[in-house]
C-alpha atoms as a printed R data frame, in Angstrom:
    type eleno elety resid chain resno      x       y       z
1   ATOM     1    CA   UNK     A     1 64.116 -85.188 -32.902
2   ATOM     2    CA   UNK     A     2 62.120 -82.731 -35.665
3   ATOM     3    CA   UNK     A     3 62.526 -78.808 -35.094
4   ATOM     4    CA   UNK     A     4 60.122 -76.484 -36.347
5   ATOM     5    CA   UNK     A     5 60.745 -73.169 -36.266
6   ATOM     6    CA   UNK     A     6 58.799 -70.259 -37.681
7   ATOM     7    CA   UNK     A     7 60.286 -66.500 -38.113
8   ATOM     8    CA   UNK     A     8 57.818 -64.018 -38.385
9   ATOM     9    CA   UNK     A     9 57.596 -60.269 -39.516
10  ATOM    10    CA   UNK     A    10 55.720 -57.011 -38.318
11  ATOM    11    CA   UNK     A    11 54.843 -55.086 -41.043
12  ATOM    12    CA   UNK     A    12 55.560 -51.229 -39.534
13  ATOM    13    CA   UNK     A    13 55.227 -52.898 -36.606
14  ATOM    14    CA   UNK     A    14 57.121 -49.977 -34.623
15  ATOM    15    CA   UNK     A    15 55.253 -47.710 -36.769
16  ATOM    16    CA   UNK     A    16 51.470 -48.885 -36.032
17  ATOM    17    CA   UNK     A    17 51.782 -49.259 -31.588
18  ATOM    18    CA   UNK     A    18 48.565 -48.040 -30.603
19  ATOM    19    CA   UNK     A    19 49.139 -45.631 -28.487
20  ATOM    20    CA   UNK     A    20 46.194 -45.587 -25.886
21  ATOM    21    CA   UNK     A    21 46.827 -49.832 -25.517
22  ATOM    22    CA   UNK     A    22 50.421 -49.529 -25.102
23  ATOM    23    CA   UNK     A    23 49.926 -46.542 -22.095
24  ATOM    24    CA   UNK     A    24 47.684 -49.313 -20.373
25  ATOM    25    CA   UNK     A    25 49.975 -52.465 -20.687
26  ATOM    26    CA   UNK     A    26 52.899 -50.330 -19.007
27  ATOM    27    CA   UNK     A    27 50.586 -48.696 -16.175
28  ATOM    28    CA   UNK     A    28 50.038 -52.553 -15.880
29  ATOM    29    CA   UNK     A    29 52.827 -53.718 -16.319
30  ATOM    30    CA   UNK     A    30 54.105 -51.695 -13.070
31  ATOM    31    CA   UNK     A    31 55.316 -48.357 -14.659
32  ATOM    32    CA   UNK     A    32 53.339 -45.368 -12.529
33  ATOM    33    CA   UNK     A    33 53.292 -41.518 -11.421
34  ATOM    34    CA   UNK     A    34 55.655 -39.741 -12.716
35  ATOM    35    CA   UNK     A    35 58.368 -41.554 -14.941
36  ATOM    36    CA   UNK     A    36 54.595 -42.569 -17.035
37  ATOM    37    CA   UNK     A    37 53.381 -39.332 -16.900
38  ATOM    38    CA   UNK     A    38 56.479 -38.369 -18.961
39  ATOM    39    CA   UNK     A    39 56.213 -41.887 -21.249
40  ATOM    40    CA   UNK     A    40 51.962 -40.931 -21.857
41  ATOM    41    CA   UNK     A    41 52.681 -36.699 -22.276
42  ATOM    42    CA   UNK     A    42 55.481 -37.395 -24.981
43  ATOM    43    CA   UNK     A    43 53.898 -39.256 -26.999
44  ATOM    44    CA   UNK     A    44 50.285 -38.426 -26.641
45  ATOM    45    CA   UNK     A    45 51.408 -34.831 -27.697
46  ATOM    46    CA   UNK     A    46 54.821 -36.077 -30.154
47  ATOM    47    CA   UNK     A    47 55.005 -34.819 -34.015
48  ATOM    48    CA   UNK     A    48 56.053 -34.886 -37.228
49  ATOM    49    CA   UNK     A    49 57.496 -33.740 -40.167
50  ATOM    50    CA   UNK     A    50 58.002 -35.270 -43.598
51  ATOM    51    CA   UNK     A    51 61.115 -34.022 -45.390
52  ATOM    52    CA   UNK     A    52 60.546 -34.991 -49.333
53  ATOM    53    CA   UNK     A    53 63.059 -32.938 -51.579
54  ATOM    54    CA   UNK     A    54 64.644 -30.729 -50.476
55  ATOM    55    CA   UNK     A    55 61.038 -29.309 -48.661
56  ATOM    56    CA   UNK     A    56 59.287 -29.753 -45.245
57  ATOM    57    CA   UNK     A    57 55.587 -30.082 -44.181
58  ATOM    58    CA   UNK     A    58 53.902 -28.357 -42.036
59  ATOM    59    CA   UNK     A    59 54.788 -29.940 -38.007
60  ATOM    60    CA   UNK     A    60 51.712 -32.764 -37.215
61  ATOM    61    CA   UNK     A    61 50.623 -35.062 -34.526
62  ATOM    62    CA   UNK     A    62 51.994 -38.604 -34.373
63  ATOM    63    CA   UNK     A    63 48.432 -40.514 -33.527
64  ATOM    64    CA   UNK     A    64 50.581 -44.062 -33.506
65  ATOM    65    CA   UNK     A    65 53.974 -45.608 -32.724
66  ATOM    66    CA   UNK     A    66 56.900 -45.144 -31.496
67  ATOM    67    CA   UNK     A    67 59.759 -43.617 -33.433
68  ATOM    68    CA   UNK     A    68 61.967 -45.845 -35.390
69  ATOM    69    CA   UNK     A    69 65.253 -45.388 -33.660
70  ATOM    70    CA   UNK     A    70 64.202 -43.965 -30.485
71  ATOM    71    CA   UNK     A    71 66.291 -44.586 -27.003
72  ATOM    72    CA   UNK     A    72 62.860 -45.702 -25.781
73  ATOM    73    CA   UNK     A    73 61.234 -47.755 -28.945
74  ATOM    74    CA   UNK     A    74 62.601 -51.442 -27.891
75  ATOM    75    CA   UNK     A    75 61.663 -51.383 -24.659
76  ATOM    76    CA   UNK     A    76 58.673 -49.911 -25.418
77  ATOM    77    CA   UNK     A    77 57.715 -52.214 -28.042
78  ATOM    78    CA   UNK     A    78 58.838 -55.109 -25.711
79  ATOM    79    CA   UNK     A    79 56.395 -53.812 -23.248
80  ATOM    80    CA   UNK     A    80 53.035 -53.346 -25.997
81  ATOM    81    CA   UNK     A    81 54.042 -57.291 -27.116
82  ATOM    82    CA   UNK     A    82 54.906 -58.682 -23.984
83  ATOM    83    CA   UNK     A    83 51.158 -59.675 -23.828
84  ATOM    84    CA   UNK     A    84 51.211 -62.648 -26.145
85  ATOM    85    CA   UNK     A    85 55.086 -64.179 -25.917
86  ATOM    86    CA   UNK     A    86 53.099 -64.870 -22.091
87  ATOM    87    CA   UNK     A    87 50.095 -66.486 -23.267
88  ATOM    88    CA   UNK     A    88 52.873 -68.412 -25.646
89  ATOM    89    CA   UNK     A    89 54.602 -69.072 -22.188
90  ATOM    90    CA   UNK     A    90 51.405 -70.622 -20.955
91  ATOM    91    CA   UNK     A    91 49.812 -72.541 -24.210
92  ATOM    92    CA   UNK     A    92 52.351 -74.503 -22.963
93  ATOM    93    CA   UNK     A    93 53.098 -75.096 -26.737
94  ATOM    94    CA   UNK     A    94 56.436 -74.816 -27.963
95  ATOM    95    CA   UNK     A    95 60.316 -76.006 -26.922
96  ATOM    96    CA   UNK     A    96 62.049 -76.429 -23.380
97  ATOM    97    CA   UNK     A    97 65.692 -77.030 -22.728
98  ATOM    98    CA   UNK     A    98 64.747 -79.157 -19.127
99  ATOM    99    CA   UNK     A    99 61.311 -76.673 -17.628
100 ATOM   100    CA   UNK     A   100 62.753 -74.023 -19.450
101 ATOM   101    CA   UNK     A   101 61.059 -72.220 -21.389
102 ATOM   102    CA   UNK     A   102 62.430 -71.217 -24.918
103 ATOM   103    CA   UNK     A   103 59.061 -71.291 -27.595
104 ATOM   104    CA   UNK     A   104 59.087 -67.870 -28.191
105 ATOM   105    CA   UNK     A   105 63.215 -66.531 -28.529
106 ATOM   106    CA   UNK     A   106 62.473 -62.417 -29.517
107 ATOM   107    CA   UNK     A   107 63.448 -59.125 -29.757
108 ATOM   108    CA   UNK     A   108 61.725 -56.578 -30.243
109 ATOM   109    CA   UNK     A   109 59.730 -57.255 -33.308
110 ATOM   110    CA   UNK     A   110 61.494 -60.000 -34.376
111 ATOM   111    CA   UNK     A   111 59.754 -63.296 -33.227
112 ATOM   112    CA   UNK     A   112 60.493 -66.445 -33.591
113 ATOM   113    CA   UNK     A   113 58.243 -69.452 -32.500
114 ATOM   114    CA   UNK     A   114 60.328 -72.668 -32.278
115 ATOM   115    CA   UNK     A   115 57.793 -76.634 -31.753
116 ATOM   116    CA   UNK     A   116 58.965 -79.818 -32.129
117 ATOM   117    CA   UNK     A   117 55.590 -80.998 -34.150
118 ATOM   118    CA   UNK     A   118 53.696 -79.377 -36.980
119 ATOM   119    CA   UNK     A   119 50.224 -78.736 -34.747
120 ATOM   120    CA   UNK     A   120 51.686 -77.170 -31.882
121 ATOM   121    CA   UNK     A   121 53.569 -74.929 -34.214
122 ATOM   122    CA   UNK     A   122 50.467 -74.083 -36.557
123 ATOM   123    CA   UNK     A   123 48.535 -73.203 -32.976
124 ATOM   124    CA   UNK     A   124 51.468 -70.487 -32.349
125 ATOM   125    CA   UNK     A   125 51.671 -68.967 -35.057
126 ATOM   126    CA   UNK     A   126 47.445 -69.093 -35.264
127 ATOM   127    CA   UNK     A   127 47.724 -66.957 -30.978
128 ATOM   128    CA   UNK     A   128 49.858 -64.677 -31.960
129 ATOM   129    CA   UNK     A   129 47.932 -63.876 -35.721
130 ATOM   130    CA   UNK     A   130 45.476 -62.400 -33.261
131 ATOM   131    CA   UNK     A   131 47.329 -61.364 -30.730
132 ATOM   132    CA   UNK     A   132 48.092 -58.781 -34.168
133 ATOM   133    CA   UNK     A   133 44.753 -58.817 -35.120
134 ATOM   134    CA   UNK     A   134 43.757 -57.452 -31.931
135 ATOM   135    CA   UNK     A   135 46.152 -54.862 -31.541
136 ATOM   136    CA   UNK     A   136 45.720 -54.276 -35.021
137 ATOM   137    CA   UNK     A   137 48.612 -54.406 -36.864
138 ATOM   138    CA   UNK     A   138 49.131 -57.253 -39.680
139 ATOM   139    CA   UNK     A   139 51.831 -60.293 -40.604
140 ATOM   140    CA   UNK     A   140 53.651 -60.550 -43.335
141 ATOM   141    CA   UNK     A   141 52.619 -64.050 -45.030
142 ATOM   142    CA   UNK     A   142 55.010 -63.055 -47.564
143 ATOM   143    CA   UNK     A   143 58.140 -62.780 -45.421
144 ATOM   144    CA   UNK     A   144 57.184 -64.632 -42.095
145 ATOM   145    CA   UNK     A   145 58.955 -67.977 -43.687
146 ATOM   146    CA   UNK     A   146 59.274 -71.598 -41.923
147 ATOM   147    CA   UNK     A   147 62.229 -73.292 -41.264
148 ATOM   148    CA   UNK     A   148 61.633 -77.299 -41.338
149 ATOM   149    CA   UNK     A   149 64.316 -79.765 -39.450
150 ATOM   150    CA   UNK     A   150 63.169 -82.978 -39.896
151 ATOM   151    CA   UNK     A   151 63.751 -86.480 -41.157
152 ATOM   152    CA   UNK     A   152 62.857 -86.947 -45.003
153 ATOM   153    CA   UNK     A   153 61.085 -89.795 -44.144
154 ATOM   154    CA   UNK     A   154 58.842 -87.717 -41.608
155 ATOM   155    CA   UNK     A   155 58.132 -85.238 -43.505
156 ATOM   156    CA   UNK     A   156 54.677 -84.694 -43.129
157 ATOM   157    CA   UNK     A   157 53.707 -82.327 -45.909
158 ATOM   158    CA   UNK     A   158 51.887 -79.821 -43.235
159 ATOM   159    CA   UNK     A   159 50.940 -76.755 -44.601
160 ATOM   160    CA   UNK     A   160 51.884 -73.896 -41.986
161 ATOM   161    CA   UNK     A   161 49.446 -70.884 -42.999
162 ATOM   162    CA   UNK     A   162 49.108 -67.070 -41.489
163 ATOM   163    CA   UNK     A   163 45.784 -65.001 -42.262
164 ATOM   164    CA   UNK     A   164 45.140 -68.163 -44.308
165 ATOM   165    CA   UNK     A   165 48.294 -67.447 -47.085
166 ATOM   166    CA   UNK     A   166 50.492 -70.300 -46.959
167 ATOM   167    CA   UNK     A   167 54.350 -69.890 -45.215
168 ATOM   168    CA   UNK     A   168 56.736 -69.924 -47.764
169 ATOM   169    CA   UNK     A   169 59.710 -72.901 -46.609
170 ATOM   170    CA   UNK     A   170 62.904 -71.285 -47.618
171 ATOM   171    CA   UNK     A   171 66.553 -72.533 -47.368
172 ATOM   172    CA   UNK     A   172 67.469 -70.740 -45.328
173 ATOM   173    CA   UNK     A   173 66.802 -67.323 -44.044
174 ATOM   174    CA   UNK     A   174 68.443 -64.740 -41.948
175 ATOM   175    CA   UNK     A   175 66.611 -63.217 -38.335
176 ATOM   176    CA   UNK     A   176 68.596 -61.008 -36.951
177 ATOM   177    CA   UNK     A   177 71.235 -60.570 -38.588
178 ATOM   178    CA   UNK     A   178 71.718 -64.595 -38.532
179 ATOM   179    CA   UNK     A   179 71.407 -66.425 -41.823
180 ATOM   180    CA   UNK     A   180 69.496 -69.907 -39.758
181 ATOM   181    CA   UNK     A   181 69.135 -72.930 -42.175
182 ATOM   182    CA   UNK     A   182 67.043 -75.607 -42.268
183 ATOM   183    CA   UNK     A   183 70.080 -78.073 -42.263
184 ATOM   184    CA   UNK     A   184 70.910 -77.199 -37.897
185 ATOM   185    CA   UNK     A   185 74.614 -78.610 -39.287
186 ATOM   186    CA   UNK     A   186 74.517 -74.760 -41.043
187 ATOM   187    CA   UNK     A   187 73.337 -72.124 -39.238
188 ATOM   188    CA   UNK     A   188 75.204 -69.921 -37.282
189 ATOM   189    CA   UNK     A   189 76.083 -67.106 -39.969
190 ATOM   190    CA   UNK     A   190 76.670 -64.378 -39.224
191 ATOM   191    CA   UNK     A   191 74.934 -62.436 -42.304
192 ATOM   192    CA   UNK     A   192 75.977 -58.543 -43.741
């Protein structure tokens, strides 16, 4: 059976999180009361400075984003993009193991999309692309890639696109520190 995988790269994903949207999504996911107020307070009144050549800028307010390496940042980002993962699962597109949906395995901002047909995968890519426009972050077509595993005799010649740009189709790519290959027998190589 053919397998088509899209490994998507969001440009500065943690840096562009819309804080108002994040606060709304936290509330709608059941985070309320003092915890919600604390998270809102920490992100709304955060300030930062820039250090360059030994000089420090004056502090200025952080208007968007979650801190890179912050204790809660990964969890907050997961809440932020969970809507699109729900959309993908509810669409019925993508792969399943039995009745378990496996079409969009994700670790924070590292999103993979997996389908058995090129049309399904393109629809999934377009779903994520539409969500990125809604939430005002960018997917990088040059860093997002497609891995195809299909018999040569069945090659569809399908051109996957993101932001109307043809996506690269390398023989292998690294995703969450693991080198993946179009040849499924060569996967599971840890990259360093």
